[in-house]
Amino acid sequence: MSFLARRLGFYLLTAWAAITLNFLIPRLMPGDPVELLVARMKGNVDPAAIDAMRRAFGISDASVWQQYLDYLGNLAQGELGRSITFFPTEVSTVIADSLPWTVGLVGVATLISYVVGTSLGVLAAWKRGTWMDGVLPAATFMHAVPYFWVALALVFVFGVTLQWFPVSRAYGLDVMPGLTGEFAGSVVYHAALPAVTIVIASMADRILGMRNVMVTTLGEDYVVMAEAKGLTSRRVMWAYAARNAILPNITSFALSLGFVVGGSVLTEIVFSYPGIGSMLLKGVENEDFPLMQGIFLVISLAVLVANFLADLAYVVLDPRTRQESE
Amino acid sequence: MIVLEGRNLTKHFTAARGPRGRFGKRPPVRAVEDVSIALRAGTVSALVGESGCGKSTVARLLAQVCPATSGEVLLRGEPVRAHRGAAFRDYRRQVQLIFQDPFASLNPFHRVRYHLARPLRIHGHVRSDAHEQELIAELLERVSLTPVEQFMDKLPHELSGGQRQRVAIARALAVRPVALIADEPVSMLDVSIRLGVLRLLEKLADESGLALLYITHDIASARYFAEDITVMYAGRLIESGPSEALTQEARHPYTRLLLDSAPDPDRVTPPEATRHGEPPSLIDPPGGCRFHPRCPVALPVCSGEAPGRTELGEGRWTHCWQAESALTP
Amino acid sequence: AGCSSGGSGGSGGTAGSAPPLVIHAVDAGTFQEDFNPYHLEGVNFGTSGMIHETLMYFNKLKPGEITPWLALKHEWSDKGKSVTFTLRQGVKWTDGQPFTADDVAFTFQMLKDHPQLNRNALEIEGAKALAPDKVRVDFKNTSYAKLFNIAGNSPIVPKHLWEKQQDPATFTNPKPVGTGPYKLSKFSAQLYEMEKNPSYWQPGKPEVPVLRFPAYTANALQTALQQGEVDWAGAFVPDIEKIYVQGKPEQNKFYFPPEGVVALLPNLTHPILSKPEVRQAISLAVDRDKIVKVAERGYTKVAHPTGVPMPGGEAYVPPEYQAAAYKVDLAKAKELLKGVDPAKLKFTLLVPSPFTDWVNAAQLIREDLAKVGITVETRGVAFQDWVSKVGKGNFDLSIRATASGPTPYFQLRSMLHGSLFKPVGEAATGNYQRWKDAETDRLIDEYAATEDEAEQQRATQGLGKIMVEKLPTLPLFYSPSWSQFRTNKYTGWPSEQDPYAMPSPYTSPDAAVVLLHLKPAAK
Amino acid sequence: MKIKIGAGILVFFALMALLGPLLIGADPAATSDDGLQGPSAAHWLGTTQTGQDILTQIVYGARISMGVGLLSAVIATVFAVLVGLVGGYFGGAVDETLSVLTNIFLVLPALPLIIVLAGYLPQRGVASVAVVIAVTGWAWGARVLRAQTLSVRRRDFVQAARAGGEGPFRIVFFEILPVLLPVIATSFLATVVGAILAEAGLSFLGLADLSTVSWGSMLYFAQNGQALLIGAWWWFIPPGLCIALIGTGLALVNFGIDEIANPRLRTIKVRKARA
Amino acid sequence: MNVLEIRDLGVDYLSGSGVVHAVTDVSLDLRRGEILGLAGESGSGKSTLANAVARLLRPPAAITSGSVVYRRQDGSSLDLLALKREELRKFRWKELAVVFQSAMNSLNPVSPVGAQIDDVLRIHAPAMSRKERTERSVELLQRVGISADRRRSYPHELSGGMRQRAAIAIALALNPEIIIMDEPTTALDVVVQRDILHEIRALREEYGFAVVFITHDLSLLMEISDRIAIMYAGRVVETGTARGLHKAPRHPYTLGLLRSFPRLHGPREELLGIPGTPPDLRSLPPGCAFHPRCRLAVAECSSVLPVLTPGADGAVACLLNGGSGAGEEES
Ligand SMILES: Nc1ncnc2c1ncn2[C@@H]1O[C@H](COP(=O)(O)OP(=O)(O)OP(=O)(O)O)[C@@H](O)[C@H]1O
Ligand SMILES: Nc1ncnc2c1ncn2[C@@H]1O[C@H](COP(=O)(O)OP(=O)(O)OP(=O)(O)O)[C@@H](O)[C@H]1O
Ligand SMILES: [Mg+2]
Ligand SMILES: [Mg+2]
């Protein structure tokens, strides 16, 4: 399993880099959250109170090195500090509240987008020269459409004009969270438009990527041979061509996850979805160092985990890596 | 006169990918083991062996494109030590390589002129632009790419395989080397045009006194174009001798197998049908004589210890435990 | 419950027949469970006013109108360094404990002990319960002018529960116990509800049985307003006719009274802008009517040249300027600029990008000033960047809103007081344009040193005169206090005719006062 | 064909960005009294709430949006080329370090990073936004280029150049670089798309300089002015469409280049075998 | 006794820069149980011809003319070019199998070799049980010299020679009448190549299938095949028995090819080679396409297109050697 071990090592290194980057960014950039808070209060604050707040927010004058060690130590205990925006709520609480929504939304949407996009890509390659070629210009266009614009358009059409779907929040006002069918239904109903946004906007990449690899794969001798063997088209298409074409796509899929997550941040903001993306924006707007740091860290780690899962999938799907040789 | 000589060259690659052994170290690929070879001025020598046996690695070691794990390379009897700087550049000037794939050995972006002008400039052979032009024309003429003007400004993809290989040869000649190593220079070319290129190389060795190493897996062509042949197997040399003698009367069982296996419509009786197995892995080569698992006449000793060189006279030698005894036909 | 009179005869529910009121106060994606009234940002709206009450209620719309609340009266002593409150009797915390002077003393002592909670910067020396209904709070300095902060803006918390908290600064008070008209009944990240406090000290009130606070982001709120999901909101609505009123002005009402003033800040440390004639010229060139109409969509009014909110602030405006108003006069402006090198009339106008109305206003100002030969480059920057630049005085021109208080004095003080003056490079908390004037400081100090209303008004009038004549800053328009309310469920909202409280749901404790005025709409 | 359509779109927008302002002349931020007008003869694409002409804004916005896209793509590509080629060619520890760095930037989610960085930016001018986007956008190109360099490095012509005595600098920039030009071009174009999208996203979040008119800031104002709710589709459709079109144009050119390199990818008209 | 009759077959590639006439007017017979060698320079259309016969051509290739008829032992025949999709699927592998040049590329890299045999059996012999199929796979692999336990190996775990053997085993799965082998040994070294050639011959003896063996190594073909067809620029220029061609080549191109191979034994005979380069199939020279490279060309050669004319022991398309022209210049 040297392949996986190596990848794991890499992810650990990357995680460390993300953590450190996270620590450095706020300290390298100018700005002072307390000052901002004071501005928000339109100046009605006592200077003594300002100092006290500063201390409460963990903005210390210790050496950067000491701060870094403290930061790592706190992280190790799962402590991300207190949010300034939601002071005195712990950042970890804010994240714990919002992360499940994002993971659910982005996870499901990405899964759908991957499955549908990959299938369409396979078909587009297989049925070259038929009407399926029409998918390509559409995908090319969608590939370049900003997520939030898709979201806005969907809001306009299905939310405002037709009023088929709710256009904000994660579940209805009248349902209380709990393990009830009503709640689940409401969650699904509310997730519909944001999920469709993510699916639409991220699917194009999958279609185009899969098609290109698939077209190349279709030219491979083993596909020609599979056809010569008199296998059914379906079997040739899926078991021989698609099965191989998926492999290079797994890596690109994993790498595009970061992009999808980025897009979903915008989507969440448009739909006021109570996920981590909305929180990130809130953190940025309020110059909420701890919150921004925490969220960026969590997103990065989530993407890393997803990448590692993709690597696992790769190992399972490709016998060449599973075996201990090249 | 021996121009270029490799002595006890060994090359182990650490594979960039592949399994790791214990302690996370990857076992090396023992691509070349204890190879000694000498090139003489005005002579074509051939290095023959099957695919993957390490021929190209020997070529690269001799050209000092990659450093040897052990052993040394001697140019006119002087060991080459420098790996950078003017001394090394001088070495580069004296020993040149020609690659197997003429489609890959010319940068598709540069014109013929550029390909020839660069080495001329780097090695300070040009005095002026006009002089450069003159030299390039001369080179093209030497490799029979005429009319010269027509070829000078062509891009590689506008040339046929044979023409490209001639450009590659011209480029090698541009630095005015004393030794030329041609690594399977014709194996990518169509049969019908191979001859032209080989004849050109032969002519160059003859006329310019170049020492030429002709690397090939086609032992028949080596018989035609080289004065002597060295046979390689799984990273080791196994036999060497004047080409006619070696092909007509091989002394090592592998050479004989090679000769028997080569297609030959003139053959009267087809060789007996026995399975010979596959060439060994170089990561974990067989102990002793590397050929013993496939050898029809292997003795117990063959698997225990690698045989040393047995001189057979008339410039012939072999590495085989049975060199003198059983093998003489 | 159950004691509500009249109302729509809905089905016999347990919580009374009147419908819940859906309120949107502040934009939020989700709520955190924080009901500590002294938290600045994370606290959920309604904590102060509806749950925790103050000692008195100050109506900002009628400067000087003070209503006794938990305290019946107050008395200054020791030259304004000490104030004694007489408390209302018979008030109970929602857990049944009586409300006493100890609670008040505890609250002020807590502010002293935990400066980070002391957001009003009260210079408390100590607080002492003199009797069950009497409490005295001592200050380091004369604090007449801070009565609003002391009595009108410091919600009282129950001693018996809060004294158990180790650190009230991080205490989130998840199960708030107050004296107010409502108590928390439900909380989730997207919605919390309050229901009426049955044993509230104002008998028969409130008549709204349930308050619902759903979480809406700024965007979602607009949709919600359009779809009629919210009964009471305080939001900037870009096109109020189309999005909110929707042709039913009798039901979908709004009222945007002034709350403080938005001014064009000239950096007075700038050699050119420090010239009064240049400021005068700028003021004459800017078409405030157009700004109000285009950038502010007509939601507010052009400010009175003194910056004092009008109507309402008449008593605080010098008599000679009662009728003063801005007029565009390009010719005069050009005249004033004659003596200035035209090449030096180049300024950047810094605005916070997220405030789109200000960005638009800046654009209009740029267009106006171009007409008199002043080149303005508008630069939209991030909010925090704007805060820091303006705070440190690194700007030529900027737009900024000023704090408001129960009387115009608060606003003028924060705009002009020399004690807030900071050299360029140091972050100021007011007086951003850096005005330094002995006369101004004298007037401000005079106000603070007296309890006498007439004297206070005189001092404020003096400040107003300075505003008009010396133009330390250029008021543009009043910052509107946003409030949209529907009358289909409840009536009795504040209005221009009856401005009994700030109508915006995000102003506390005014919102509680409004709720106590509401009556179910007749069907 | 694809290249032609794509290039057509790009040329159209390039001309718009370069010449448009000269033809239209007006100030894109200039307000007028006719706010929220639908498309008409006076205002081809209608007006914003403050009466700004949307066509003028689109034309001027093209400069900013495309400018940011190009600038950050240039920075990112230069960086990608240096990292990819140097790492790929020299190998060893240099390469290990560079490729770990590349991979880190590759897996870190770019947009959140951009948002965080932009959140801290003291000056949100066009250039600084471009730099921030470039910082997060170079890794993909570097990775592709490194992989290509690794394979090109093994190609015989590189070996031949070395054997001929060429120095490493010349090999990297005169032998390898030209061969990789199509790859660099595709990666550049892809980066442009990414950068334009990122700029739009940033502006939309209000994290870029909103006093300069770009397509993203137009969308920001449209969203802030609730263009959707009041049915002012002419306000939010054109900027988004422009972004998508320019992205499509770039992608088409890109796919065209891909197809030249790999003819199999072409769409084909199937002719009936045996007429 | 023909098993396959190709008549006037033409295949074009419709590339952007012009139509490539990859195969022009090819007529060939494949006899039952014989090994027919197909030789010619790179690009002469060998693979295209083979793929046309197996109906494996993909766009932009298009068959422009001709017919391919498959004759069963019972006398019934099948027009291969007219087969519908489902008919074609059924015909494939049962009657005609293919072994490709590089087995590394023709085996599905993500599926074990045993499964790839199983795949064929499952589709074409639905009656077989799983156990029978497994037995058959093992039997086939053993027959080509791969031990049974290698059934579960993935292609990358096998050596080059073994892969090629596995590919042959897959081809044998349904006892086809015809196996087309497109350069089956080019990627292997001579010793392994020799072994595989033996194998093919032995299997042919055992199963009696006919082989179309494609290579550009003429000397190899001479050894293994019964009859040989030489292609040049998309046309068959000479056919004949291996012996006959070796002894007395009649087309100058065949002669040139033969005399390009250095010989291992016997006297060092002078190598001739062929001057010039193969023509561009988009714009063939008029007349005999070979004439610009032909030592013996006469004036006529540049205008008259020679047709394949049967002779004593095969056929040749050359004006000089008993061939005849197809009339005047062709476009
Ligand atoms: N850079 C390298 N890293 C690891 N292994 C290598 C490297 N280069 C060559 N090898 C291995 O060394 C062995 C000899 O390779 P070499 O290229 O010298 O063989 P060759 O005889 O030239 O083969 P061919 O006829 O295919 O050109 C092979 O097993 C090859 O896999
Ligand atoms: N997809 C294609 N598009 C255009 N031309 C093609 C295509 N495939 C093959 N050709 C051309 O058709 C001609 C015949 O190709 P073919 O592969 O049949 O030759 P071959 O004899 O098998 O050569 P080789 O010995 O190299 O395998 C060649 O000139 C080739 O360039
Ligand atoms: Mg080699
Ligand atoms: Mg072929």
PDB file of C-alpha atoms in Angstrom, chain C residues 277-289 325-337 368-369 371-374:
ATOM      1  CA  GLU C 277     -14.578  78.519   1.793  1.00  0.00           C
ATOM      2  CA  VAL C 278     -13.758  75.225   0.093  1.00  0.00           C
ATOM      3  CA  ARG C 279     -16.107  73.333   2.399  1.00  0.00           C
ATOM      4  CA  GLN C 280     -18.709  76.021   1.796  1.00  0.00           C
ATOM      5  CA  ALA C 281     -18.310  75.642  -1.930  1.00  0.00           C
ATOM      6  CA  ILE C 282     -18.612  71.872  -1.730  1.00  0.00           C
ATOM      7  CA  SER C 283     -21.714  72.178   0.351  1.00  0.00           C
ATOM      8  CA  LEU C 284     -23.226  74.607  -2.145  1.00  0.00           C
ATOM      9  CA  ALA C 285     -22.428  72.383  -5.093  1.00  0.00           C
ATOM     10  CA  VAL C 286     -23.842  69.136  -3.766  1.00  0.00           C
ATOM     11  CA  ASP C 287     -27.416  68.544  -4.791  1.00  0.00           C
ATOM     12  CA  ARG C 288     -28.699  66.809  -1.680  1.00  0.00           C
ATOM     13  CA  ASP C 289     -32.213  66.546  -3.048  1.00  0.00           C
ATOM     14  CA  ALA C 325     -32.289  74.620   4.275  1.00  0.00           C
ATOM     15  CA  TYR C 326     -29.694  73.670   1.721  1.00  0.00           C
ATOM     16  CA  LYS C 327     -29.817  75.215  -1.735  1.00  0.00           C
ATOM     17  CA  VAL C 328     -27.589  74.448  -4.657  1.00  0.00           C
ATOM     18  CA  ASP C 329     -25.730  77.525  -5.842  1.00  0.00           C
ATOM     19  CA  LEU C 330     -23.053  76.703  -8.349  1.00  0.00           C
ATOM     20  CA  ALA C 331     -22.209  80.314  -9.133  1.00  0.00           C
ATOM     21  CA  LYS C 332     -21.520  81.123  -5.532  1.00  0.00           C
ATOM     22  CA  ALA C 333     -19.550  77.947  -5.121  1.00  0.00           C
ATOM     23  CA  LYS C 334     -17.341  78.869  -8.045  1.00  0.00           C
ATOM     24  CA  GLU C 335     -16.955  82.309  -6.648  1.00  0.00           C
ATOM     25  CA  LEU C 336     -15.751  80.891  -3.338  1.00  0.00           C
ATOM     26  CA  LEU C 337     -13.229  78.710  -5.089  1.00  0.00           C
ATOM     27  CA  ASP C 368     -21.949  67.610  -8.742  1.00  0.00           C
ATOM     28  CA  LEU C 369     -18.485  68.686  -7.689  1.00  0.00           C
ATOM     29  CA  LYS C 371     -19.510  71.109 -12.146  1.00  0.00           C
ATOM     30  CA  VAL C 372     -17.576  73.537  -9.971  1.00  0.00           C
ATOM     31  CA  GLY C 373     -14.199  72.284 -10.998  1.00  0.00           C
ATOM     32  CA  ILE C 374     -13.497  69.906  -8.166  1.00  0.00           C
TER      33      ILE C 374
END
